[in-house]
PDB file of C-alpha atoms in Angstrom:
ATOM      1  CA  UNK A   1     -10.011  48.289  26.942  1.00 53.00           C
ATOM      2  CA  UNK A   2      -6.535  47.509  27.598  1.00 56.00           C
ATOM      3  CA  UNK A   3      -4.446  48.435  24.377  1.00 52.00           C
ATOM      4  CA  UNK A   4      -0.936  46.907  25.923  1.00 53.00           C
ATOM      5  CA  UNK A   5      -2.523  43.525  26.069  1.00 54.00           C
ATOM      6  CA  UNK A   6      -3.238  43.850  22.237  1.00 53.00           C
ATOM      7  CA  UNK A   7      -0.581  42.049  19.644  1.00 54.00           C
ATOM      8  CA  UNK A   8       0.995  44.479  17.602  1.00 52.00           C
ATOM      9  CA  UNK A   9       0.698  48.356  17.591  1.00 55.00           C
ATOM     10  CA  UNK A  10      -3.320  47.517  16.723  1.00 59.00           C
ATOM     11  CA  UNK A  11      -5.489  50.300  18.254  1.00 55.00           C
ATOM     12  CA  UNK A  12      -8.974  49.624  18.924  1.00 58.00           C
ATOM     13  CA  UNK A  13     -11.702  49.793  16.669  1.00 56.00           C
ATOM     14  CA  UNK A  14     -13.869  52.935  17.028  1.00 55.00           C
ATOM     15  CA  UNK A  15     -17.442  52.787  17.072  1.00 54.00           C
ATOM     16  CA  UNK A  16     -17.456  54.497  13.348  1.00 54.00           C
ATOM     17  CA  UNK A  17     -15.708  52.021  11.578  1.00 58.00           C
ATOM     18  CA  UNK A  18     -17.880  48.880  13.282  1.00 58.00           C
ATOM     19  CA  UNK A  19     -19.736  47.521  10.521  1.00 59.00           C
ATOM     20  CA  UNK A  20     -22.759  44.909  10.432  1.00 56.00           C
ATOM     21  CA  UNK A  21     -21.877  41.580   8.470  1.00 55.00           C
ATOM     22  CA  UNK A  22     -24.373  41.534   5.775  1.00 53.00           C
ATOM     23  CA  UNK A  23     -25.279  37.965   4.645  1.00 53.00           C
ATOM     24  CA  UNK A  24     -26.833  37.546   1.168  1.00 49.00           C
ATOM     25  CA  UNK A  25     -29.941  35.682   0.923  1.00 50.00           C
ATOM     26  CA  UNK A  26     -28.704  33.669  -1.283  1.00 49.00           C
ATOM     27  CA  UNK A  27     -26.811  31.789   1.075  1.00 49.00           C
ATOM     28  CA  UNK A  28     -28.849  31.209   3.211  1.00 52.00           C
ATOM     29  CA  UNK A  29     -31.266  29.538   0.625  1.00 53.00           C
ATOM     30  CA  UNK A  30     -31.881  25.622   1.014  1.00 53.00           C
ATOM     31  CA  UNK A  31     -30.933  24.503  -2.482  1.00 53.00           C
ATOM     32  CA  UNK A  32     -31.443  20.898  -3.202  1.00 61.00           C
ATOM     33  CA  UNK A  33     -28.333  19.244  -4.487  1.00 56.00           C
ATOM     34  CA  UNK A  34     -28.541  17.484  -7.329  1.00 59.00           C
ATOM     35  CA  UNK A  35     -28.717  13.444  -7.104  1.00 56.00           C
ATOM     36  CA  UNK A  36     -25.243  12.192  -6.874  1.00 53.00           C
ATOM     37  CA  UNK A  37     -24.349   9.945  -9.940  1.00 54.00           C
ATOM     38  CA  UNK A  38     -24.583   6.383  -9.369  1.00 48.00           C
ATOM     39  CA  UNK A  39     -21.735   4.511  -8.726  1.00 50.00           C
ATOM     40  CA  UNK A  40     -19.680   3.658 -11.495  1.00 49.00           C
ATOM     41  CA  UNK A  41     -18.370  -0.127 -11.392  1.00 63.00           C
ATOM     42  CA  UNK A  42     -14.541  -0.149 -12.260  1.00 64.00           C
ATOM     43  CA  UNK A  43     -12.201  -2.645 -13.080  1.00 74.00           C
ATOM     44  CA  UNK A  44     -13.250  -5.902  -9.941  1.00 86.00           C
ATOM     45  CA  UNK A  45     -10.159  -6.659  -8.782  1.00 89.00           C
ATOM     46  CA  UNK A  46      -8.302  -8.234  -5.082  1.00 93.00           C
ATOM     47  CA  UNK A  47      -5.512  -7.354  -2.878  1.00 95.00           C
ATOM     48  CA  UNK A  48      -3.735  -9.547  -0.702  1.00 96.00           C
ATOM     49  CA  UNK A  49      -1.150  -8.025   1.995  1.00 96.00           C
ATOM     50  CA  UNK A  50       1.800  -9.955   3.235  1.00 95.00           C
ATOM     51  CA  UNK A  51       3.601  -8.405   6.585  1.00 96.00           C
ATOM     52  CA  UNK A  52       6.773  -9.164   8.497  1.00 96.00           C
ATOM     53  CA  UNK A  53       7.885 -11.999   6.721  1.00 96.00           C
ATOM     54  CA  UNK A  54      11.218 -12.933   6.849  1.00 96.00           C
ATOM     55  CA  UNK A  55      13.197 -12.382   3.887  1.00 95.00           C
ATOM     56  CA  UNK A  56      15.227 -10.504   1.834  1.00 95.00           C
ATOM     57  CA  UNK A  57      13.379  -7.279   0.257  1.00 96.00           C
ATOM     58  CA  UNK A  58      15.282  -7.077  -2.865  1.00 96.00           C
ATOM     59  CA  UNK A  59      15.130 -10.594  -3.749  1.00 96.00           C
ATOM     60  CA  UNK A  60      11.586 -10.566  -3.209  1.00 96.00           C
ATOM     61  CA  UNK A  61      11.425  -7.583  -5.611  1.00 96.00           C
ATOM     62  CA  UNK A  62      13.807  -9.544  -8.345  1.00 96.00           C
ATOM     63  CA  UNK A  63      10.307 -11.741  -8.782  1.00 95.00           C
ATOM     64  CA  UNK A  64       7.787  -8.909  -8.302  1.00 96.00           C
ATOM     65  CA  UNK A  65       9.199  -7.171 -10.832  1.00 96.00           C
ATOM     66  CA  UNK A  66       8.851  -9.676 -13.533  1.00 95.00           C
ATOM     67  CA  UNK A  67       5.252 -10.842 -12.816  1.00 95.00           C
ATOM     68  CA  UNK A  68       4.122  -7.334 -12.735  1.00 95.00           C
ATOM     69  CA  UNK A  69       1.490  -6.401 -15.782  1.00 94.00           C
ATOM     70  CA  UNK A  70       1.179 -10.153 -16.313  1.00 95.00           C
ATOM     71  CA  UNK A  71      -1.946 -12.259 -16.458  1.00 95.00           C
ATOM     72  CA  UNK A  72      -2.846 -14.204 -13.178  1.00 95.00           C
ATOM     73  CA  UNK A  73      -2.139 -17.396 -14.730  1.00 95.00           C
ATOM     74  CA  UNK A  74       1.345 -16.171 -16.503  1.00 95.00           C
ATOM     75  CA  UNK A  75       2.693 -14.968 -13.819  1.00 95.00           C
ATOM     76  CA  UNK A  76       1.598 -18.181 -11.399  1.00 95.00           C
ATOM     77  CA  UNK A  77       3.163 -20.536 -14.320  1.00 95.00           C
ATOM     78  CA  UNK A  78       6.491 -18.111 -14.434  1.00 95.00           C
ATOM     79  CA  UNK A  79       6.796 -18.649 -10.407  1.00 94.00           C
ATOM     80  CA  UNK A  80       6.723 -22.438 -10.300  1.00 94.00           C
ATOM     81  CA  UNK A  81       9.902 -22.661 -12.323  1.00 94.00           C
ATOM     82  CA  UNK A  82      11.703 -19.879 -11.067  1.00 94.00           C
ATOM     83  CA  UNK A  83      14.669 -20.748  -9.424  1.00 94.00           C
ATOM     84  CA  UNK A  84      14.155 -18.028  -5.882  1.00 95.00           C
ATOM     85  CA  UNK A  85      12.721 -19.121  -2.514  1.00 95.00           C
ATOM     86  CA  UNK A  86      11.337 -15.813  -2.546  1.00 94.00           C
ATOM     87  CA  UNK A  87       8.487 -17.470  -4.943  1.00 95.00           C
ATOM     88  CA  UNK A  88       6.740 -19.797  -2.262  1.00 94.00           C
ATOM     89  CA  UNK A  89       6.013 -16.773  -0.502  1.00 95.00           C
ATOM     90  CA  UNK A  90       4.797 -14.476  -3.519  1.00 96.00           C
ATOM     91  CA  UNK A  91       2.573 -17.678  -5.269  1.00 96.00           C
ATOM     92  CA  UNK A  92       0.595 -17.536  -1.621  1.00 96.00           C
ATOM     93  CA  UNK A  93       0.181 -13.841  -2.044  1.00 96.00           C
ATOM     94  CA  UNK A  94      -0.941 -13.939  -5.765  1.00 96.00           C
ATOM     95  CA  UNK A  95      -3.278 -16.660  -4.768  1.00 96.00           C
ATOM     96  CA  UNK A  96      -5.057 -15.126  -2.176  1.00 96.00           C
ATOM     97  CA  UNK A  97      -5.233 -11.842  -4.225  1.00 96.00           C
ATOM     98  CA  UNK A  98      -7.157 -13.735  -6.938  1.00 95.00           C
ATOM     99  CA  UNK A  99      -9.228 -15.505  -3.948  1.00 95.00           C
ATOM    100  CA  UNK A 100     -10.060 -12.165  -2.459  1.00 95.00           C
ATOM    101  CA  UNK A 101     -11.296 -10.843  -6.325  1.00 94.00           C
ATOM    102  CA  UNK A 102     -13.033 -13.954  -6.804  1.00 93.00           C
ATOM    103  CA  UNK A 103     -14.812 -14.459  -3.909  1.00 94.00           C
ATOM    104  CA  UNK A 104     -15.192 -10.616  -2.498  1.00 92.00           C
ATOM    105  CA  UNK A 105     -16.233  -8.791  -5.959  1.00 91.00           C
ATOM    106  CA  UNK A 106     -16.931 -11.813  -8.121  1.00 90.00           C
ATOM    107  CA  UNK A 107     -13.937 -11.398 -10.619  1.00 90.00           C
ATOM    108  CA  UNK A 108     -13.084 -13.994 -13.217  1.00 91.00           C
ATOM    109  CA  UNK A 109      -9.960 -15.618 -11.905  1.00 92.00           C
ATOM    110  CA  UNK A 110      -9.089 -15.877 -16.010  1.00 92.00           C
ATOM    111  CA  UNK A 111      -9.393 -12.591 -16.515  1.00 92.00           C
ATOM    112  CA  UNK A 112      -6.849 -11.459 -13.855  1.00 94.00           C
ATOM    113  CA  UNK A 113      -3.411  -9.573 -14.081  1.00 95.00           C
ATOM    114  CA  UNK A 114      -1.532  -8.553 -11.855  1.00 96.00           C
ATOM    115  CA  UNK A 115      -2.044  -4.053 -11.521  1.00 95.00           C
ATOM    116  CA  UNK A 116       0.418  -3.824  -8.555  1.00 95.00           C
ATOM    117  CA  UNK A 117       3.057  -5.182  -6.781  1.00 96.00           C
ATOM    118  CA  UNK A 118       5.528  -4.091  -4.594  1.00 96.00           C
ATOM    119  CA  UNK A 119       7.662  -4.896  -1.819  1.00 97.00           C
ATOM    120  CA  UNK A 120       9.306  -2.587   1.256  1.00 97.00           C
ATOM    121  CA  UNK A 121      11.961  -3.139   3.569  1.00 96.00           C
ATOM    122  CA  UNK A 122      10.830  -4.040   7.139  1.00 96.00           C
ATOM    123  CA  UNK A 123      12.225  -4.576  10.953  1.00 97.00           C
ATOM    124  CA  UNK A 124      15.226  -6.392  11.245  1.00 97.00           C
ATOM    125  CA  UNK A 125      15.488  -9.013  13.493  1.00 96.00           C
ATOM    126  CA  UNK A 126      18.778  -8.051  15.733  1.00 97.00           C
ATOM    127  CA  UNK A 127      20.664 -10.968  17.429  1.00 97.00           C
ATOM    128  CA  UNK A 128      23.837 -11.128  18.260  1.00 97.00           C
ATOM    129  CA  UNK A 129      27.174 -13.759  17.672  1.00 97.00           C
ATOM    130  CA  UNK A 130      30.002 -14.220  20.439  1.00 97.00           C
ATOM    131  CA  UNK A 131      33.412 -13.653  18.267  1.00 96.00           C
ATOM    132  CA  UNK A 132      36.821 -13.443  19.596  1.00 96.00           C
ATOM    133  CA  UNK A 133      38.306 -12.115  22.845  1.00 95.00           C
ATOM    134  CA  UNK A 134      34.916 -11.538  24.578  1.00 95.00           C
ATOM    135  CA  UNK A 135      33.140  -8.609  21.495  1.00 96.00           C
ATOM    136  CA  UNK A 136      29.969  -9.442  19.783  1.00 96.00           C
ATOM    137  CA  UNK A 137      28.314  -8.963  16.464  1.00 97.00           C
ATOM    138  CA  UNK A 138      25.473  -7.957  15.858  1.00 97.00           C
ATOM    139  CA  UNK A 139      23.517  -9.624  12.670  1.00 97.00           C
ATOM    140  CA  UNK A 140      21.039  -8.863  11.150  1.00 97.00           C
ATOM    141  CA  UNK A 141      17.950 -10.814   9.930  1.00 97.00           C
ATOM    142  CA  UNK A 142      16.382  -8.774   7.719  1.00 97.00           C
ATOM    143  CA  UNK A 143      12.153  -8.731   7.185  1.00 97.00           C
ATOM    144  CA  UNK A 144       9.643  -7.469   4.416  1.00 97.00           C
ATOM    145  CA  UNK A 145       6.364  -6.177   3.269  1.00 97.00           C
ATOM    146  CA  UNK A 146       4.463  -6.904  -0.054  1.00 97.00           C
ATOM    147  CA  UNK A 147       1.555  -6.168  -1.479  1.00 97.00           C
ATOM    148  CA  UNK A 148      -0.105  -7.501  -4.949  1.00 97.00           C
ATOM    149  CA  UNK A 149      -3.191  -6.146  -6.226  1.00 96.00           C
ATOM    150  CA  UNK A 150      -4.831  -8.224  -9.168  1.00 96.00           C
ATOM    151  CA  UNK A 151      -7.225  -6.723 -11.589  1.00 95.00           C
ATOM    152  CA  UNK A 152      -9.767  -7.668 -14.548  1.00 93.00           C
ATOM    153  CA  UNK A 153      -9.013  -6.762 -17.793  1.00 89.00           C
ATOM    154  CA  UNK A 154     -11.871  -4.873 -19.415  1.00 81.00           C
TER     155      UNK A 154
END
């Protein structure tokens, strides 16, 4: 055996200190597993995902963050009258949230609330503006991600 292509300043093993790996029988024992618990039904509840959609992401947030923890039908009665653009777009999400509970886990749209919502900042749209003496601007159009996930109440 070659010792310089070891790592390290290991020498080899010698024959006396080579010992047999002794496996217990106990591990080596087929053991049935207990049954696994049934599943447990939580709270039925919808999400509804909203991508690349131009817009602001902090005025989107300005309504997220008042409609969060509210009941479904609150927070769609708060976002008719609310004076933001940014609420067309978030009644369409909440909607289809409570569409998605309704009609994929059979939720009671009146028993709804809103558990989550958020927003995050996505690509912005670059184009650019001619300006004076031949330079260009850049602007930027910026885009945004949301998410609402709507709940029953138990």
């Amino acid at each position: 055996m070659n010792t310089a292509a070891m790592c390290g300043p290991q020498a080899p093993i010698s024959a006396a200190r080579r010992t047999s790996v002794v496996v217990c029988s106990a591990a080596t024992e087929v053991v049935d597993a207990p049954p696994a618990p049934a599943a447990v039904e939580g709270p039925k509840g919808g999400v509804a995902k909203l991508s690349f959609q131009r817009g602001s992401v902090h005025k989107v947030r300005r309504v997220l963050d008042i409609i969060r923890g509210r009941t479904y039908e609150d927070a769609l009665l708060m976002m008719e009258y609310m004076p933001y653009r940014a609420c067309e777009k978030i009644i369409k999400l909440l909607v289809s949230a409570a569409a998605n509970a309704k009609n994929n886990n059979g939720a009671l749209k009146s028993k709804l609330y809103v558990a989550e919502a958020f927003a995050n900042g996505g690509p912005a749209l670059k184009r650019m503006r001619p300006r004076a003496q031949g330079r260009g601007v850049t602007i930027l159009k910026p885009t945004f991600h949301a998410a609402i996930r709507v709940a029953e109440k138990l």
